[in-house]
């Protein structure tokens, strides 16, 4: 594989594009918004500058990485001539089905189609594609350039050959691919999201405050960050979406989102990207605990 298309220039999309470009692949970064594309490129540039400041890369490495990335505002132009398409759009099933249906019409039969979905069924996504054996999940972790894990999700019809190809490709990115089967939440979020949801329930029930809950998990369980801070980092809207997928998929009340999480998302307080979640990320109160309003 030489040329990769990444659909979506948000947090995950620009991270995936950055990683592939840094390892010498030509990357077509696609987003329908010129503004989002520019934000994505700006983020990649800032992250490369951080790596440069830490002497992890050279100025030449930085420039080569940026030179490897081309921007497109429409999918047909962006996927022309590529070997692999990775969809990294919003965690919304209808949107993903629409994108894969479009890819089915415009991509050659040998092009591998991957989704970075964190919870939605790969089998369901593949159902709108004629050659379903080429559809697979590549669930990268955030921040993509740093985190080693890639969950490789086999849909019901994903072929052994495609799975092996994507496993080997992930290793070329200096990642550790782990093959999992296609069930709601896969492995990472099936375990992580109930823990985050329980932490929110603990706050909701008044057992302890934000700082106290996170401190217990960091110091008592050796977690690098507490579950509420991690939820802010992931995005509370994403957490809610994943929990809803698992709740609908398993019909099990243990996956039902906490009412506090639902209310916060409806109020637009979704974490780092909105400036406030369980913590306040505004310039004057960055990373401080939100007032005891819960």
Short mmCIF file of C-alpha atoms in Angstrom, two decimals, residues 67-183:
data_model
loop_
_atom_site.label_atom_id
_atom_site.label_comp_id
_atom_site.label_asym_id
_atom_site.label_seq_id
_atom_site.Cartn_x
_atom_site.Cartn_y
_atom_site.Cartn_z
CA UNK A 67 4.32 17.09 2.13
CA UNK A 68 2.83 13.59 2.24
CA UNK A 69 -0.63 14.97 3.03
CA UNK A 70 -3.01 16.33 0.40
CA UNK A 71 -6.40 17.89 1.21
CA UNK A 72 -9.72 17.23 -0.54
CA UNK A 73 -13.23 18.54 0.06
CA UNK A 74 -15.08 15.74 -1.77
CA UNK A 75 -14.87 11.98 -1.43
CA UNK A 76 -14.71 11.01 -5.15
CA UNK A 77 -11.60 13.13 -5.74
CA UNK A 78 -9.98 12.11 -2.48
CA UNK A 79 -10.31 8.35 -2.92
CA UNK A 80 -9.19 8.25 -6.55
CA UNK A 81 -6.30 5.82 -6.97
CA UNK A 82 -5.93 4.92 -3.28
CA UNK A 83 -5.28 1.45 -1.86
CA UNK A 84 -7.07 1.91 1.44
CA UNK A 85 -9.84 4.19 2.69
CA UNK A 86 -10.19 4.81 6.43
CA UNK A 87 -13.44 6.44 7.47
CA UNK A 88 -13.02 8.57 10.60
CA UNK A 89 -16.26 10.53 10.56
CA UNK A 90 -18.53 11.24 13.53
CA UNK A 91 -19.71 8.18 15.48
CA UNK A 92 -23.10 8.10 13.79
CA UNK A 93 -24.36 4.95 12.11
CA UNK A 94 -26.46 6.67 9.44
CA UNK A 95 -23.56 8.87 8.41
CA UNK A 96 -21.17 5.92 8.20
CA UNK A 97 -23.63 3.88 6.14
CA UNK A 98 -24.03 6.81 3.76
CA UNK A 99 -20.26 7.14 3.36
CA UNK A 100 -19.69 3.42 2.77
CA UNK A 101 -22.54 3.27 0.29
CA UNK A 102 -20.84 6.06 -1.62
CA UNK A 103 -17.47 4.29 -1.39
CA UNK A 104 -19.09 1.15 -2.79
CA UNK A 105 -20.07 3.10 -5.90
CA UNK A 106 -16.77 4.89 -6.54
CA UNK A 107 -13.96 2.63 -5.27
CA UNK A 108 -12.53 -0.31 -7.15
CA UNK A 109 -13.27 -3.79 -5.81
CA UNK A 110 -9.70 -4.27 -4.55
CA UNK A 111 -9.69 -1.13 -2.40
CA UNK A 112 -9.89 -2.04 1.29
CA UNK A 113 -12.52 -0.07 3.18
CA UNK A 114 -11.89 0.47 6.89
CA UNK A 115 -13.80 2.28 9.61
CA UNK A 116 -12.30 3.86 12.72
CA UNK A 117 -15.62 3.35 14.51
CA UNK A 118 -15.28 2.80 18.24
CA UNK A 119 -18.49 0.81 18.69
CA UNK A 120 -20.69 0.46 15.57
CA UNK A 121 -20.93 -2.98 13.97
CA UNK A 122 -18.52 -3.54 11.09
CA UNK A 123 -20.93 -6.14 9.73
CA UNK A 124 -23.68 -3.52 9.68
CA UNK A 125 -21.39 -1.01 7.94
CA UNK A 126 -20.34 -3.66 5.40
CA UNK A 127 -23.96 -4.44 4.57
CA UNK A 128 -24.09 -1.51 2.11
CA UNK A 129 -20.96 -2.74 0.25
CA UNK A 130 -21.07 -5.36 -2.49
CA UNK A 131 -17.71 -6.97 -1.70
CA UNK A 132 -18.10 -7.21 2.06
CA UNK A 133 -14.94 -9.25 2.56
CA UNK A 134 -12.88 -6.05 2.11
CA UNK A 135 -14.56 -4.12 4.93
CA UNK A 136 -12.78 -4.05 8.29
CA UNK A 137 -12.49 -2.00 11.45
CA UNK A 138 -9.33 -0.10 12.41
CA UNK A 139 -10.04 1.42 15.81
CA UNK A 140 -7.12 3.70 16.62
CA UNK A 141 -6.68 5.18 20.09
CA UNK A 142 -6.42 8.90 20.82
CA UNK A 143 -3.91 10.53 20.46
CA UNK A 144 -3.19 8.41 17.40
CA UNK A 145 0.48 9.35 16.85
CA UNK A 146 1.32 8.27 20.42
CA UNK A 147 -0.98 5.40 21.37
CA UNK A 148 0.26 1.96 20.31
CA UNK A 149 -2.98 -0.02 20.16
CA UNK A 150 -5.13 -0.57 17.09
CA UNK A 151 -8.19 -2.77 17.48
CA UNK A 152 -8.64 -4.68 14.23
CA UNK A 153 -12.31 -5.67 13.98
CA UNK A 154 -13.41 -8.45 11.67
CA UNK A 155 -16.92 -8.15 10.32
CA UNK A 156 -18.89 -11.34 9.69
CA UNK A 157 -17.63 -11.49 6.08
CA UNK A 158 -14.19 -9.88 6.44
CA UNK A 159 -11.64 -12.11 4.70
CA UNK A 160 -8.52 -13.60 6.25
CA UNK A 161 -6.44 -11.92 3.56
CA UNK A 162 -7.78 -8.44 4.31
CA UNK A 163 -7.35 -9.00 8.05
CA UNK A 164 -3.74 -10.13 7.60
CA UNK A 165 -3.02 -7.16 5.32
CA UNK A 166 -4.35 -4.64 7.84
CA UNK A 167 -2.56 -6.33 10.75
CA UNK A 168 0.76 -6.08 8.90
CA UNK A 169 0.03 -2.52 7.81
CA UNK A 170 -0.60 -1.50 11.42
CA UNK A 171 2.76 -2.95 12.42
CA UNK A 172 4.44 -0.81 9.77
CA UNK A 173 3.06 2.20 11.67
CA UNK A 174 4.84 0.94 14.80
CA UNK A 175 1.47 0.00 16.28
CA UNK A 176 0.35 -3.14 18.09
CA UNK A 177 -2.71 -4.54 16.27
CA UNK A 178 -5.10 -6.77 18.22
CA UNK A 179 -7.71 -8.76 16.31
CA UNK A 180 -11.19 -8.80 17.84
CA UNK A 181 -14.60 -9.94 16.70
CA UNK A 182 -17.56 -7.76 15.83
CA UNK A 183 -19.73 -7.14 18.90
#
